[in-house]
Each structure stands twice: as C-alpha cells, then as structure tokens.
XYZ file of C-alpha atoms in Angstrom:
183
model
C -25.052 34.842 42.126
C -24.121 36.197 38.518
C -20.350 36.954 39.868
C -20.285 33.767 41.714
C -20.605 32.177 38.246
C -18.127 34.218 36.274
C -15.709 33.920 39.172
C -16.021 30.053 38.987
C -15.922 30.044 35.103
C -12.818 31.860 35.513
C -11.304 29.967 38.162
C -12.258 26.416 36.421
C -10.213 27.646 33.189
C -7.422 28.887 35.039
C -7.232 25.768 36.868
C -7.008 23.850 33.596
C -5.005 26.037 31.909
C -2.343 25.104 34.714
C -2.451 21.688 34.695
C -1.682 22.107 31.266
C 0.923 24.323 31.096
C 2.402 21.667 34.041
C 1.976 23.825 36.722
C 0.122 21.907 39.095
C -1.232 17.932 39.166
C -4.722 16.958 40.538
C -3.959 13.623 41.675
C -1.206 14.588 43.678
C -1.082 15.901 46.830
C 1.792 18.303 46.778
C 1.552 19.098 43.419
C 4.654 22.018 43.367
C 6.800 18.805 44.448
C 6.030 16.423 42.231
C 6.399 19.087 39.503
C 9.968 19.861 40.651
C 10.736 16.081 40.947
C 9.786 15.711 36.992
C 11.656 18.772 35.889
C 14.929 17.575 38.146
C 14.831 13.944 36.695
C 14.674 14.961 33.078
C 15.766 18.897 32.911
C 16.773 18.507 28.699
C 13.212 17.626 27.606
C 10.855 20.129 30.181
C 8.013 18.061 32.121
C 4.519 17.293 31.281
C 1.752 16.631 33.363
C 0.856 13.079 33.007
C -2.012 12.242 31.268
C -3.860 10.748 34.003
C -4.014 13.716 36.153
C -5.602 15.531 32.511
C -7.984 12.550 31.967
C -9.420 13.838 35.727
C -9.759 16.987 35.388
C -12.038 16.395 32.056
C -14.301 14.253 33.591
C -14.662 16.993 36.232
C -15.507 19.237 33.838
C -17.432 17.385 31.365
C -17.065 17.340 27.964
C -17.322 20.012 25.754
C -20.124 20.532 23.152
C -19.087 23.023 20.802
C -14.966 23.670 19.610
C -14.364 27.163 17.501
C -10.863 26.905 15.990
C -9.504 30.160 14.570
C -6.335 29.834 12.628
C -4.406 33.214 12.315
C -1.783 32.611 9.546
C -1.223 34.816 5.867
C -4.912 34.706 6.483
C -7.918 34.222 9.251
C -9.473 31.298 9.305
C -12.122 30.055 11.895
C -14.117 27.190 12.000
C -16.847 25.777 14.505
C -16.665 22.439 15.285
C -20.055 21.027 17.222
C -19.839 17.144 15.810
C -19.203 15.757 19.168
C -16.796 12.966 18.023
C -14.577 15.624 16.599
C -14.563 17.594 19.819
C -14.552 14.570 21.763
C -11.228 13.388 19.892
C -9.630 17.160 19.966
C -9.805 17.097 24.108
C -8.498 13.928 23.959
C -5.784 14.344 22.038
C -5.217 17.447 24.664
C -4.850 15.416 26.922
C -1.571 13.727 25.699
C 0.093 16.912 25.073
C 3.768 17.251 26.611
C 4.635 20.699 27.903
C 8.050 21.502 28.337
C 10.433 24.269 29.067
C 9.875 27.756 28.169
C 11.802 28.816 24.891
C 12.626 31.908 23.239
C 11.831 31.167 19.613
C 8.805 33.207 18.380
C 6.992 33.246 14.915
C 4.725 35.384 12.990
C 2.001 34.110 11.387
C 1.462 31.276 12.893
C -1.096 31.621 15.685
C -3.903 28.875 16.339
C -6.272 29.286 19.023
C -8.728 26.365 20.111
C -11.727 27.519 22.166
C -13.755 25.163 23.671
C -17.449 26.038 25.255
C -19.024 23.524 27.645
C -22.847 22.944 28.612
C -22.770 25.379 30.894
C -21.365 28.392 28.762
C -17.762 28.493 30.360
C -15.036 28.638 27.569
C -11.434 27.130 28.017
C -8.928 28.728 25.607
C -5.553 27.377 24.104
C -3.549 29.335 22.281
C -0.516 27.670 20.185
C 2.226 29.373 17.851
C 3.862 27.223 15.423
C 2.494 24.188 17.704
C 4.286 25.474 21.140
C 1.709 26.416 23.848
C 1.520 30.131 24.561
C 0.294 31.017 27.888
C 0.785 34.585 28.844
C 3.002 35.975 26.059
C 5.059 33.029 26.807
C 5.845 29.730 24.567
C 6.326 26.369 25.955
C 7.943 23.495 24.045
C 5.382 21.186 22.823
C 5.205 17.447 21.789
C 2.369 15.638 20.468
C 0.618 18.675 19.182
C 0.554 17.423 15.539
C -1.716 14.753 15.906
C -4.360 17.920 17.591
C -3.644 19.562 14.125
C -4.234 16.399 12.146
C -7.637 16.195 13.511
C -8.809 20.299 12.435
C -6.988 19.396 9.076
C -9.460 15.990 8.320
C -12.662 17.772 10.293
C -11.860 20.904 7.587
C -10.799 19.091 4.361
C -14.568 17.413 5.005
C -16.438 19.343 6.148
C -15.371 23.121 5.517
C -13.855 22.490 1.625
C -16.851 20.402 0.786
C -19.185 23.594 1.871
C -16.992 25.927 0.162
C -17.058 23.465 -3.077
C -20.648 23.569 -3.116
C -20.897 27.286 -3.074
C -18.484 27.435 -5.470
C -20.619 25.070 -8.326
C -23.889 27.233 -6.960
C -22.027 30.456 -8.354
C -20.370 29.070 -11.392
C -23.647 27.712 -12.263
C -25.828 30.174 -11.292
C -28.465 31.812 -14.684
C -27.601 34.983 -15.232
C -31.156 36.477 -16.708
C -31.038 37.593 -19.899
C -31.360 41.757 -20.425
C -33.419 42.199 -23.766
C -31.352 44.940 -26.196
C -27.685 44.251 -25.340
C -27.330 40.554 -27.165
C-alpha cells in the first residue's frame, strides 16, 4: 500500500509537470496531436497548454495548502507560504503560464524553485531560471511568469521584511546588563 502511494504521488506530479511543460492536454483526446497542431500554427512563439486544460487538472488535484519558495540567487532565500489566498493566487497564476520552445540561454544565479505540498503530503515542484521553466536540465521560454514573481515579492515585502524588522528593533533594543567594575 505504502508504494502504491509514492508511485501515485509520483505519477500525479509527473503528470502535471507535463501538462505544464506542454507536453500533453487533459481535455483532449489525442493530446500528442493537438500539441503538434499548436506548435505548427505558431512555430516563432513555442506553444502553451491552454489554460483550461490547467484549470482541470487543479481541481483534480485540489488545492494546495502549504507553498515553500526557495530563491537561489548571490544568496539563499526560502520562504513558506501557508496563507491560503497567497497559495491560492500563486497556482493560479500557474495556470496562465505560456511554455514555449526550448532555448539555449542559461544563467547563474538565478534559480527559483516553487514547491507546493497538498493535503495529502504529495509535493509538485517548479523550478525556473531567470523566469524560463527548467524541466530536466532543460529551459523553456516563458511568458507570464512575472506576475508569479510579483506575488512572492508582495507576500515577502509583508510578511518576511516585517518579521525580520521586528527582530531587528528586538536586538537594537535589547538591555545589555550592566557588569559592576568595568564602568
């Protein structure tokens, strides 16, 4: 029973890695078809799923409850997300993401990774680099992945600063106790 559940944990992610990476649709039938029909009619600008077929496949899944975003830049950053309108608003805006071709651009420095855990403990993964989509050492061309990063940036200039802000006052401000002989 324990394998059956990582198997299907695994399988679930992989599936929705796919459809995001545009590799398969789950309203369509034949989805290797009408894959190849999107990249034939517009071969300049890649495909992307649309974001019907997405909207399915989350409401399969449910929604998540908890998103950890780690942010590998100059420095590490990671931050866990579990306000549920945040989360709600980062699979969302998932959703709308354009995948396109595969391009041979790479950065340094620039890694974000957004890892989000459902009710049931499974974890779906996205990895980005400089905002493409990187799926098995590979980067995709990306649109609409700014408005994903607009949403960590307001979720951590409110919530993670203001923490960091208070800590900082509680250490500024903390007594130092007096030692008798050395004033």
């Amino acid at each position: 029973m324990q394998n059956y559940k990582i198997w299907m944990k695994k399988a679930g992610s992989l599936f929705l890695c796919c459809i995001l990476s545009g590799v398969g649709c789950i309203s369509c039938n034949n989805a290797k078809s009408s894959i190849q029909t999107k990249q034939t009619e517009n071969t300049q600008s890649g495909f992307s799923c649309g974001s019907g077929e997405l909207t399915d496949i989350a409401n399969y899944i449910g929604s998540p409850v908890k998103l950890r975003y780690i942010q590998d830049g100059e420095t590490h950053n990671e931050c866990e997300i579990t306000d549920k309108q945040t989360v709600d608003s980062c699979m969302n805006a998932l959703q709308t993401l354009q995948i396109g071709k595969e391009i041979e651009v790479r950065t340094m420095d620039a890694g974000e990774t957004f890892l989000f855990e459902f009710k049931d403990g499974s974890v779906f993964v996205l990895s980005f680099e400089s905002g493409n989509l990187l799926k098995n050492g590979v980067c995709y061309e990306t649109k609409g992945y700014t408005m994903l990063q607009q949403l960590i940036k307001n979720y951590y200039e409110k919530n993670v600063s203001l923490r960091l802000r208070i800590r900082y006052h509680e250490i500024k401000y903390k007594k130092i106790p007096r030692v008798h002989g050395l004033n």
